[in-house]
Amino acid sequence: HNINTDYDQGIIIGWTGTHTTMRFLDFIVPVIKRLELRYDFEFRVISNEKPEYDLKSLNFIKWNSDSEIHDLNQISIGVMPLENDIWSEGKCGFKCLQYMALGIPSVVSPVGVNKKIVKQNINGFFADGHDEWERTLEKLIQDKKERMRIGAAGKETIKREYSVLAHKDGYLNLFK
């Protein structure tokens, strides 16, 4: 094996969600497996149940409301794979918003509300298909500046469009 170490060590690719949505991770497991051959990173899954993936990078952390933000905050790259189905179309994009609020660059499937939240290559990345997932994750593993740029833009998007402050005037007008 020829593991690439020309990048910052300690990369954590992370996902959070309940076991009911874990089936969406099945799709990127082959991508993570291929990246493991070239890079040294942790694939962190924060959930209520341990996944049964055969990955050497897998690190399961049991979801806990007290440590959730701390556990998420250590993630270098957040992932949100979805299938293009009716159920996914109706998902709210909370995972994506959570990553962005913490300044974590996100790679998401271009499905449902994700298409409204993410602006490609500006505040996050869309990936569709194994090759695109692999290319996008690899780029972010290799490029710390890019991770920081996208993470900061994501955080700014949340402040500007999704925070209470962004809607302050609208809320205050309700009381006039």
Short mmCIF file of C-alpha atoms in Angstrom, two decimals, residues 4-176:
data_model
loop_
_atom_site.label_atom_id
_atom_site.label_comp_id
_atom_site.label_asym_id
_atom_site.label_seq_id
_atom_site.Cartn_x
_atom_site.Cartn_y
_atom_site.Cartn_z
CA ASN A 4 -0.41 9.43 0.89
CA THR A 5 0.78 11.50 3.84
CA ASP A 6 1.36 14.83 2.07
CA TYR A 7 -1.63 16.38 3.77
CA ASP A 8 -2.55 17.30 7.33
CA GLN A 9 -3.03 14.20 9.47
CA GLY A 10 -6.10 13.83 11.60
CA ILE A 11 -8.72 14.15 8.89
CA ILE A 12 -12.16 13.05 10.06
CA ILE A 13 -14.89 12.42 7.49
CA GLY A 14 -18.10 12.36 9.49
CA TRP A 15 -21.78 11.56 9.36
CA THR A 16 -24.47 11.86 11.99
CA GLY A 17 -27.96 10.41 11.99
CA THR A 18 -30.19 7.68 13.34
CA HIS A 19 -29.94 4.03 12.32
CA THR A 20 -33.07 4.55 10.19
CA THR A 21 -31.14 6.83 7.80
CA MET A 22 -27.88 4.86 7.96
CA ARG A 23 -28.87 2.95 4.80
CA PHE A 24 -27.86 6.08 2.85
CA LEU A 25 -24.28 5.59 4.05
CA ASP A 26 -24.20 2.19 2.32
CA PHE A 27 -23.75 4.09 -0.94
CA ILE A 28 -20.48 5.79 0.05
CA VAL A 29 -18.89 2.80 1.82
CA PRO A 30 -17.16 1.65 -1.43
CA VAL A 31 -15.87 5.22 -1.89
CA ILE A 32 -14.48 5.30 1.67
CA LYS A 33 -12.88 1.88 1.04
CA ARG A 34 -11.10 3.20 -2.07
CA LEU A 35 -9.92 6.34 -0.27
CA GLU A 36 -8.57 4.21 2.61
CA LEU A 37 -6.08 2.69 0.15
CA ARG A 38 -4.53 6.13 -0.42
CA TYR A 39 -5.18 8.17 2.72
CA ASP A 40 -5.10 7.83 6.46
CA PHE A 41 -8.28 9.27 7.98
CA GLU A 42 -11.10 8.48 10.38
CA PHE A 43 -14.61 7.79 9.13
CA ARG A 44 -16.72 8.87 12.10
CA VAL A 45 -20.33 7.73 12.40
CA ILE A 46 -22.32 9.37 15.18
CA SER A 47 -25.55 7.45 15.66
CA ASN A 48 -27.75 5.60 18.12
CA GLU A 49 -26.63 2.24 16.68
CA LYS A 50 -23.26 0.91 15.55
CA PRO A 51 -23.00 0.30 11.78
CA GLU A 52 -21.69 -3.02 10.47
CA TYR A 53 -19.30 -1.68 7.84
CA ASP A 54 -16.05 -3.43 7.02
CA LEU A 55 -13.88 -0.29 7.06
CA LYS A 56 -10.57 0.15 8.83
CA SER A 57 -11.19 3.89 9.22
CA LEU A 58 -14.59 3.43 10.92
CA ASN A 59 -15.00 5.01 14.35
CA PHE A 60 -18.48 4.73 15.85
CA ILE A 61 -19.50 7.28 18.47
CA LYS A 62 -22.82 6.77 20.23
CA TRP A 63 -25.03 9.82 19.77
CA ASN A 64 -25.44 11.73 23.01
CA SER A 65 -27.18 15.11 23.33
CA ASP A 66 -24.54 16.31 25.82
CA SER A 67 -21.54 15.57 23.58
CA GLU A 68 -23.17 15.97 20.14
CA ILE A 69 -21.66 19.39 19.33
CA HIS A 70 -18.23 18.36 20.65
CA ASP A 71 -18.31 15.12 18.61
CA LEU A 72 -19.40 16.96 15.46
CA ASN A 73 -16.97 19.84 15.95
CA GLN A 74 -13.97 17.57 15.38
CA ILE A 75 -15.17 16.55 11.91
CA SER A 76 -13.08 17.87 8.98
CA ILE A 77 -15.60 16.97 6.25
CA GLY A 78 -19.32 16.28 6.70
CA VAL A 79 -21.17 13.93 4.38
CA MET A 80 -24.87 13.61 3.60
CA PRO A 81 -25.51 10.99 0.91
CA LEU A 82 -29.15 10.52 -0.05
CA GLU A 83 -31.03 8.51 -2.64
CA ASN A 84 -33.11 10.42 -5.12
CA ASP A 85 -36.46 9.14 -3.88
CA ILE A 86 -39.69 10.59 -2.51
CA TRP A 87 -38.54 10.13 1.09
CA SER A 88 -35.23 11.96 0.49
CA GLU A 89 -36.96 14.73 -1.45
CA GLY A 90 -38.90 15.45 1.74
CA LYS A 91 -35.90 15.46 4.07
CA CYS A 92 -35.19 18.83 5.65
CA GLY A 93 -31.44 19.11 5.18
CA PHE A 94 -30.86 19.42 8.92
CA LYS A 95 -27.61 17.43 8.77
CA CYS A 96 -26.28 19.76 6.10
CA LEU A 97 -27.33 22.87 8.07
CA GLN A 98 -25.73 21.40 11.20
CA TYR A 99 -22.38 20.84 9.47
CA MET A 100 -22.46 24.32 7.95
CA ALA A 101 -23.34 26.01 11.25
CA LEU A 102 -20.20 24.45 12.74
CA GLY A 103 -18.05 25.54 9.79
CA ILE A 104 -17.65 21.96 8.53
CA PRO A 105 -17.36 21.71 4.73
CA SER A 106 -20.17 19.48 3.47
CA VAL A 107 -20.45 17.03 0.61
CA VAL A 108 -24.11 16.23 -0.05
CA SER A 109 -26.31 14.52 -2.60
CA PRO A 110 -28.09 17.03 -4.87
CA VAL A 111 -31.50 15.97 -3.63
CA GLY A 112 -34.46 17.85 -2.16
CA VAL A 113 -33.81 20.95 -0.07
CA ASN A 114 -30.02 20.38 -0.25
CA LYS A 115 -30.26 21.98 -3.70
CA LYS A 116 -31.53 25.19 -2.07
CA ILE A 117 -29.06 25.20 0.83
CA VAL A 118 -25.82 24.36 -0.99
CA LYS A 119 -24.28 26.51 -3.68
CA GLN A 120 -21.84 24.26 -5.53
CA ASN A 121 -18.19 25.04 -4.79
CA ILE A 122 -19.21 28.17 -2.84
CA ASN A 123 -20.55 26.96 0.52
CA GLY A 124 -20.44 23.19 -0.02
CA PHE A 125 -20.28 20.45 -2.63
CA PHE A 126 -22.75 18.26 -4.45
CA ALA A 127 -21.67 14.74 -5.31
CA ASP A 128 -23.62 12.27 -7.38
CA GLY A 129 -22.24 8.83 -8.21
CA HIS A 130 -19.20 7.06 -6.72
CA ASP A 131 -16.58 8.80 -8.87
CA GLU A 132 -17.80 12.28 -8.02
CA TRP A 133 -17.99 11.45 -4.30
CA GLU A 134 -14.45 10.09 -4.41
CA ARG A 135 -13.03 13.08 -6.35
CA THR A 136 -14.72 15.61 -4.05
CA LEU A 137 -13.70 13.90 -0.81
CA GLU A 138 -10.15 13.45 -2.09
CA LYS A 139 -9.89 17.13 -2.99
CA LEU A 140 -11.03 18.09 0.52
CA ILE A 141 -8.72 15.55 2.20
CA GLN A 142 -5.77 17.04 0.32
CA ASP A 143 -6.60 20.73 0.59
CA LYS A 144 -6.89 22.28 4.04
CA LYS A 145 -7.33 25.80 2.61
CA GLU A 146 -10.28 24.57 0.56
CA ARG A 147 -11.83 22.92 3.64
CA MET A 148 -11.45 26.19 5.55
CA ARG A 149 -12.83 28.32 2.69
CA ILE A 150 -15.92 26.15 2.20
CA GLY A 151 -16.44 25.74 5.96
CA ALA A 152 -16.30 29.51 6.55
CA ALA A 153 -18.69 30.18 3.64
CA GLY A 154 -21.10 27.57 5.01
CA LYS A 155 -21.05 29.18 8.44
CA GLU A 156 -21.66 32.58 6.84
CA THR A 157 -24.65 31.16 4.89
CA ILE A 158 -26.22 29.95 8.14
CA LYS A 159 -25.69 33.31 9.82
CA ARG A 160 -27.10 35.18 6.83
CA GLU A 161 -30.03 32.95 5.89
CA TYR A 162 -30.95 30.55 8.67
CA SER A 163 -30.18 32.16 12.01
CA VAL A 164 -32.58 34.00 14.30
CA LEU A 165 -30.58 37.17 13.63
CA ALA A 166 -31.13 36.80 9.89
CA HIS A 167 -34.87 36.81 10.53
CA LYS A 168 -34.89 39.27 13.43
CA ASP A 169 -36.77 42.02 11.58
CA GLY A 170 -39.38 39.60 10.32
CA TYR A 171 -39.94 38.27 13.83
CA LEU A 172 -40.11 41.75 15.33
CA ASN A 173 -42.63 42.83 12.69
CA LEU A 174 -44.96 40.07 13.90
CA PHE A 175 -45.36 42.00 17.15
CA LYS A 176 -46.06 45.42 15.64
#
